Amino acid sequence: GQQVMQIPQYQHVQEGEDFTTYCNSSTTLSNIQWYKQRPGGHPVFLIQLVKSGEVKKQKRLTFQFGEAKKNSSLHITATQTTDVGTYFCAGPDYGGSQGNLIFGKGTKLSVKP
Amino acid sequence: ETGVTQTPRHLVMGMTNKKSLKCEQHLGHNAMYWYKQSAKKPLELMFVYSLEERVENNSVPSRFSPECPNSSHLFLHLHTLQPEDSALYLCASSQVYIYNSPLHFGNGTRLTVT
């Protein structure tokens, strides 16, 4: 069945270092969404990418959508302790009803001050 | 963010108890969802209601019973749960029929089954 895979599962960095998480889909996606979940919190929508090769930036966060629309990445420059949390990518579930998403397992980021 | 409100935040119940989780969204969305989040597993979609009709049930055990009385409210009725059902239960809403509408999650209910 359709799968969305994320690597790495965990990442520990020193504050100020960069961080990247990668998302790969078994199928071509019409769009991909990214969410962040702080410890003890709930997933919060960050961004959506739609176009092949699209790159979007939010301050220190850079999101990319691959040319084949099967992979995506989130890069954080100069991490801060406020970046701690789990980052999820999600793509449309083509086997389900409209609006359903398939989530990756997430990458848990810890930042050492 | 108070767009999606879930109660209670924490719940401890025995395997013979009956309890209900409540979700309310104030965003004017037309679809609501129940997700289960447990350790080492991705977010698992349990139920989807679109325009107040259940459109998807991802083979969830019958000990979980959803109810959606209107587009703003969603319940999850629980009975005779198992310890492996202990998890974070998240409610979410979205506006389907709008392309690429993201999910808005509530704070979740942390459920412990003893």
mmCIF file of C-alpha atoms in Angstrom:
data_model
loop_
_atom_site.group_PDB
_atom_site.id
_atom_site.type_symbol
_atom_site.label_atom_id
_atom_site.label_comp_id
_atom_site.label_asym_id
_atom_site.label_seq_id
_atom_site.Cartn_x
_atom_site.Cartn_y
_atom_site.Cartn_z
ATOM 1 C CA GLY A 1 0.000 0.000 0.000
ATOM 2 C CA GLN A 2 0.899 3.660 -0.166
ATOM 3 C CA GLN A 3 3.659 4.643 2.258
ATOM 4 C CA VAL A 4 5.369 7.796 3.444
ATOM 5 C CA MET A 5 8.776 7.263 5.001
ATOM 6 C CA GLN A 6 10.891 9.685 6.977
ATOM 7 C CA ILE A 7 14.526 9.625 7.978
ATOM 8 C CA PRO A 8 16.174 9.923 10.356
ATOM 9 C CA GLN A 9 13.886 8.824 13.158
ATOM 10 C CA TYR A 10 15.894 10.809 15.713
ATOM 11 C CA GLN A 11 18.384 13.623 15.435
ATOM 12 C CA HIS A 12 20.391 15.166 18.253
ATOM 13 C CA VAL A 13 22.194 18.407 17.467
ATOM 14 C CA GLN A 14 24.114 21.075 19.271
ATOM 15 C CA GLU A 15 22.416 24.440 19.274
ATOM 16 C CA GLY A 16 23.570 26.357 16.228
ATOM 17 C CA GLU A 17 24.050 23.289 14.053
ATOM 18 C CA ASP A 18 21.907 22.633 11.015
ATOM 19 C CA PHE A 19 19.263 19.911 10.778
ATOM 20 C CA THR A 20 17.611 18.134 7.871
ATOM 21 C CA THR A 21 14.814 15.591 7.714
ATOM 22 C CA TYR A 22 13.877 13.702 4.573
ATOM 23 C CA CYS A 23 10.526 12.396 3.430
ATOM 24 C CA ASN A 24 9.978 9.810 0.698
ATOM 25 C CA SER A 25 6.719 8.627 -0.767
ATOM 26 C CA SER A 26 6.025 5.360 -2.532
ATOM 27 C CA THR A 27 3.736 7.243 -4.928
ATOM 28 C CA THR A 28 3.808 10.591 -6.713
ATOM 29 C CA LEU A 29 2.076 13.186 -4.593
ATOM 30 C CA SER A 30 -0.069 16.106 -5.656
ATOM 31 C CA ASN A 31 1.129 17.967 -2.575
ATOM 32 C CA ILE A 32 3.010 17.420 0.642
ATOM 33 C CA GLN A 33 2.427 18.970 4.041
ATOM 34 C CA TRP A 34 4.739 19.413 7.011
ATOM 35 C CA TYR A 35 3.723 19.511 10.649
ATOM 36 C CA LYS A 36 5.587 20.119 13.907
ATOM 37 C CA GLN A 37 4.673 18.598 17.240
ATOM 38 C CA ARG A 38 6.299 20.040 20.341
ATOM 39 C CA PRO A 39 6.866 17.689 23.300
ATOM 40 C CA GLY A 40 3.527 17.191 25.050
ATOM 41 C CA GLY A 41 1.738 19.066 22.286
ATOM 42 C CA HIS A 42 -0.215 18.362 19.145
ATOM 43 C CA PRO A 43 0.810 18.501 15.473
ATOM 44 C CA VAL A 44 0.703 22.000 14.046
ATOM 45 C CA PHE A 45 0.632 22.668 10.327
ATOM 46 C CA LEU A 46 3.771 24.370 9.021
ATOM 47 C CA ILE A 47 3.548 24.479 5.251
ATOM 48 C CA GLN A 48 2.291 22.882 2.088
ATOM 49 C CA LEU A 49 4.207 22.320 -1.134
ATOM 50 C CA VAL A 50 2.439 21.760 -4.417
ATOM 51 C CA LYS A 51 4.728 22.370 -7.379
ATOM 52 C CA SER A 52 7.499 20.135 -8.658
ATOM 53 C CA GLY A 53 10.858 21.443 -7.424
ATOM 54 C CA GLU A 54 9.197 24.004 -5.180
ATOM 55 C CA VAL A 55 11.258 25.633 -2.443
ATOM 56 C CA LYS A 56 9.671 27.636 0.363
ATOM 57 C CA LYS A 57 11.278 29.379 3.314
ATOM 58 C CA GLN A 58 10.001 30.304 6.732
ATOM 59 C CA LYS A 59 12.744 32.189 8.549
ATOM 60 C CA ARG A 60 15.374 29.502 9.295
ATOM 61 C CA LEU A 61 13.274 26.680 7.824
ATOM 62 C CA THR A 62 13.618 25.676 4.166
ATOM 63 C CA PHE A 63 11.201 23.217 2.594
ATOM 64 C CA GLN A 64 11.758 21.489 -0.730
ATOM 65 C CA PHE A 65 9.550 19.337 -2.936
ATOM 66 C CA GLY A 66 11.374 17.042 -5.318
ATOM 67 C CA GLU A 67 11.171 17.269 -9.073
ATOM 68 C CA ALA A 68 9.376 13.928 -9.274
ATOM 69 C CA LYS A 69 7.047 14.960 -6.422
ATOM 70 C CA LYS A 70 7.923 11.807 -4.489
ATOM 71 C CA ASN A 71 10.286 13.288 -1.938
ATOM 72 C CA SER A 72 10.634 16.337 0.231
ATOM 73 C CA SER A 73 12.972 17.770 2.807
ATOM 74 C CA LEU A 74 12.926 20.212 5.693
ATOM 75 C CA HIS A 75 16.167 21.979 6.554
ATOM 76 C CA ILE A 76 16.653 24.114 9.649
ATOM 77 C CA THR A 77 19.617 26.468 9.693
ATOM 78 C CA ALA A 78 21.328 27.217 12.999
ATOM 79 C CA THR A 79 18.958 25.301 15.248
ATOM 80 C CA GLN A 80 17.636 26.819 18.439
ATOM 81 C CA THR A 81 16.141 25.143 21.505
ATOM 82 C CA THR A 82 12.736 26.311 20.327
ATOM 83 C CA ASP A 83 13.078 23.979 17.321
ATOM 84 C CA VAL A 84 12.790 20.924 19.574
ATOM 85 C CA GLY A 85 9.957 18.613 18.597
ATOM 86 C CA THR A 86 8.901 16.011 16.077
ATOM 87 C CA TYR A 87 8.552 16.976 12.437
ATOM 88 C CA PHE A 88 6.072 15.044 10.296
ATOM 89 C CA CYS A 89 5.516 15.035 6.585
ATOM 90 C CA ALA A 90 2.168 13.951 5.160
ATOM 91 C CA GLY A 91 0.792 13.289 1.717
ATOM 92 C CA PRO A 92 -2.698 12.688 0.324
ATOM 93 C CA ASP A 93 -4.055 9.206 0.891
ATOM 94 C CA TYR A 94 -5.131 8.120 -2.561
ATOM 95 C CA GLY A 95 -6.760 4.998 -1.180
ATOM 96 C CA GLY A 96 -8.944 6.938 1.197
ATOM 97 C CA SER A 97 -11.547 9.660 1.002
ATOM 98 C CA GLN A 98 -10.741 13.222 -0.037
ATOM 99 C CA GLY A 99 -8.875 15.105 2.641
ATOM 100 C CA ASN A 100 -7.238 12.049 4.219
ATOM 101 C CA LEU A 101 -3.502 12.194 4.782
ATOM 102 C CA ILE A 102 -0.831 9.549 5.260
ATOM 103 C CA PHE A 103 1.768 10.646 7.786
ATOM 104 C CA GLY A 104 5.386 9.651 8.037
ATOM 105 C CA LYS A 105 6.637 8.399 11.412
ATOM 106 C CA GLY A 106 8.314 11.717 12.034
ATOM 107 C CA THR A 107 11.806 12.882 12.925
ATOM 108 C CA LYS A 108 12.331 13.759 16.561
ATOM 109 C CA LEU A 109 14.740 16.640 16.961
ATOM 110 C CA SER A 110 16.515 17.392 20.207
ATOM 111 C CA VAL A 111 18.751 20.437 20.569
ATOM 112 C CA LYS A 112 21.455 20.652 23.200
ATOM 113 C CA PRO A 113 22.059 24.205 24.410
ATOM 114 C CA GLU B 1 -4.542 27.894 19.225
ATOM 115 C CA THR B 2 -8.112 27.248 20.334
ATOM 116 C CA GLY B 3 -9.654 26.336 16.990
ATOM 117 C CA VAL B 4 -10.110 22.678 17.980
ATOM 118 C CA THR B 5 -10.859 21.867 21.609
ATOM 119 C CA GLN B 6 -10.643 18.401 23.114
ATOM 120 C CA THR B 7 -11.774 17.187 26.521
ATOM 121 C CA PRO B 8 -10.634 15.677 28.738
ATOM 122 C CA ARG B 9 -6.886 16.257 28.405
ATOM 123 C CA HIS B 10 -6.088 13.154 30.431
ATOM 124 C CA LEU B 11 -8.154 10.046 31.103
ATOM 125 C CA VAL B 12 -7.414 6.923 33.091
ATOM 126 C CA MET B 13 -9.928 4.129 32.768
ATOM 127 C CA GLY B 14 -10.266 0.484 33.610
ATOM 128 C CA MET B 15 -10.963 -2.133 30.995
ATOM 129 C CA THR B 16 -14.607 -2.433 32.014
ATOM 130 C CA ASN B 17 -15.337 1.301 32.034
ATOM 131 C CA LYS B 18 -17.276 3.324 29.493
ATOM 132 C CA LYS B 19 -16.086 6.822 28.722
ATOM 133 C CA SER B 20 -16.351 9.377 25.957
ATOM 134 C CA LEU B 21 -13.910 11.814 24.397
ATOM 135 C CA LYS B 22 -15.247 15.116 23.130
ATOM 136 C CA CYS B 23 -14.029 17.386 20.356
ATOM 137 C CA GLU B 24 -15.335 20.752 19.219
ATOM 138 C CA GLN B 25 -14.073 22.845 16.330
ATOM 139 C CA HIS B 26 -14.662 26.564 15.942
ATOM 140 C CA LEU B 27 -13.191 26.936 12.473
ATOM 141 C CA GLY B 28 -16.263 26.364 10.340
ATOM 142 C CA HIS B 29 -14.740 23.230 8.815
ATOM 143 C CA ASN B 30 -16.838 20.492 7.258
ATOM 144 C CA ALA B 31 -14.728 17.443 8.077
ATOM 145 C CA MET B 32 -13.562 16.010 11.386
ATOM 146 C CA TYR B 33 -11.187 13.190 12.194
ATOM 147 C CA TRP B 34 -10.041 10.958 15.006
ATOM 148 C CA TYR B 35 -6.369 9.973 15.015
ATOM 149 C CA LYS B 36 -4.498 7.653 17.358
ATOM 150 C CA GLN B 37 -0.880 8.409 18.216
ATOM 151 C CA SER B 38 1.127 5.811 20.113
ATOM 152 C CA ALA B 39 4.831 5.461 20.695
ATOM 153 C CA LYS B 40 6.893 4.357 17.712
ATOM 154 C CA LYS B 41 3.924 4.405 15.337
ATOM 155 C CA PRO B 42 2.850 7.001 12.811
ATOM 156 C CA LEU B 43 -0.364 8.891 13.273
ATOM 157 C CA GLU B 44 -3.146 6.392 12.611
ATOM 158 C CA LEU B 45 -6.389 7.604 11.117
ATOM 159 C CA MET B 46 -9.347 6.037 12.915
ATOM 160 C CA PHE B 47 -12.473 7.764 11.652
ATOM 161 C CA VAL B 48 -13.404 10.472 9.197
ATOM 162 C CA TYR B 49 -16.626 12.440 9.109
ATOM 163 C CA SER B 50 -17.237 14.662 6.124
ATOM 164 C CA LEU B 51 -20.362 16.816 6.092
ATOM 165 C CA GLU B 52 -21.451 14.921 9.218
ATOM 166 C CA GLU B 53 -21.439 11.542 7.481
ATOM 167 C CA ARG B 54 -18.910 8.892 8.337
ATOM 168 C CA VAL B 55 -16.949 8.288 5.193
ATOM 169 C CA GLU B 56 -14.135 6.153 6.481
ATOM 170 C CA ASN B 57 -13.500 3.656 9.242
ATOM 171 C CA ASN B 58 -10.012 2.247 9.019
ATOM 172 C CA SER B 59 -10.882 -1.160 10.459
ATOM 173 C CA VAL B 60 -11.021 0.156 13.981
ATOM 174 C CA PRO B 61 -12.198 -2.297 16.688
ATOM 175 C CA SER B 62 -15.837 -1.932 17.673
ATOM 176 C CA ARG B 63 -14.863 -0.961 21.217
ATOM 177 C CA PHE B 64 -14.324 2.500 19.675
ATOM 178 C CA SER B 65 -17.550 4.129 18.532
ATOM 179 C CA PRO B 66 -17.608 7.598 16.952
ATOM 180 C CA GLU B 67 -20.478 10.039 16.896
ATOM 181 C CA CYS B 68 -20.779 13.280 14.953
ATOM 182 C CA PRO B 69 -24.036 15.076 15.830
ATOM 183 C CA ASN B 70 -23.154 18.157 13.760
ATOM 184 C CA SER B 71 -20.253 19.644 11.834
ATOM 185 C CA SER B 72 -18.737 21.235 14.944
ATOM 186 C CA HIS B 73 -18.811 18.328 17.372
ATOM 187 C CA LEU B 74 -17.250 14.898 17.407
ATOM 188 C CA PHE B 75 -17.265 12.218 20.068
ATOM 189 C CA LEU B 76 -15.391 8.984 20.559
ATOM 190 C CA HIS B 77 -17.178 6.532 22.823
ATOM 191 C CA LEU B 78 -14.963 4.003 24.531
ATOM 192 C CA HIS B 79 -15.936 0.711 26.148
ATOM 193 C CA THR B 80 -14.126 -2.435 27.276
ATOM 194 C CA LEU B 81 -10.773 -1.107 26.113
ATOM 195 C CA GLN B 82 -7.499 -3.000 26.283
ATOM 196 C CA PRO B 83 -4.191 -1.776 27.745
ATOM 197 C CA GLU B 84 -2.767 -1.538 24.210
ATOM 198 C CA ASP B 85 -5.352 1.146 23.496
ATOM 199 C CA SER B 86 -3.427 3.509 25.744
ATOM 200 C CA ALA B 87 -2.315 6.362 23.490
ATOM 201 C CA LEU B 88 -2.821 10.002 22.609
ATOM 202 C CA TYR B 89 -6.124 10.472 20.782
ATOM 203 C CA LEU B 90 -6.162 13.492 18.533
ATOM 204 C CA CYS B 91 -9.124 15.153 16.942
ATOM 205 C CA ALA B 92 -8.619 17.223 13.806
ATOM 206 C CA SER B 93 -10.708 19.205 11.378
ATOM 207 C CA SER B 94 -10.292 20.464 7.835
ATOM 208 C CA GLN B 95 -12.231 21.967 5.001
ATOM 209 C CA VAL B 96 -12.582 19.305 2.369
ATOM 210 C CA TYR B 97 -13.377 20.299 -1.190
ATOM 211 C CA ILE B 98 -10.796 23.051 -0.790
ATOM 212 C CA TYR B 99 -7.668 21.780 -2.467
ATOM 213 C CA ASN B 100 -4.836 21.038 -0.068
ATOM 214 C CA SER B 101 -6.653 22.063 3.072
ATOM 215 C CA PRO B 102 -4.403 21.314 6.078
ATOM 216 C CA LEU B 103 -5.493 19.584 9.257
ATOM 217 C CA HIS B 104 -6.045 21.528 12.454
ATOM 218 C CA PHE B 105 -5.464 19.340 15.492
ATOM 219 C CA GLY B 106 -6.761 19.618 19.023
ATOM 220 C CA ASN B 107 -4.518 19.211 22.068
ATOM 221 C CA GLY B 108 -5.433 15.554 22.331
ATOM 222 C CA THR B 109 -6.598 13.271 25.110
ATOM 223 C CA ARG B 110 -3.903 11.195 26.780
ATOM 224 C CA LEU B 111 -5.667 7.899 27.514
ATOM 225 C CA THR B 112 -4.334 5.280 29.908
ATOM 226 C CA VAL B 113 -6.132 1.947 30.166
ATOM 227 C CA THR B 114 -5.380 0.002 33.315
#
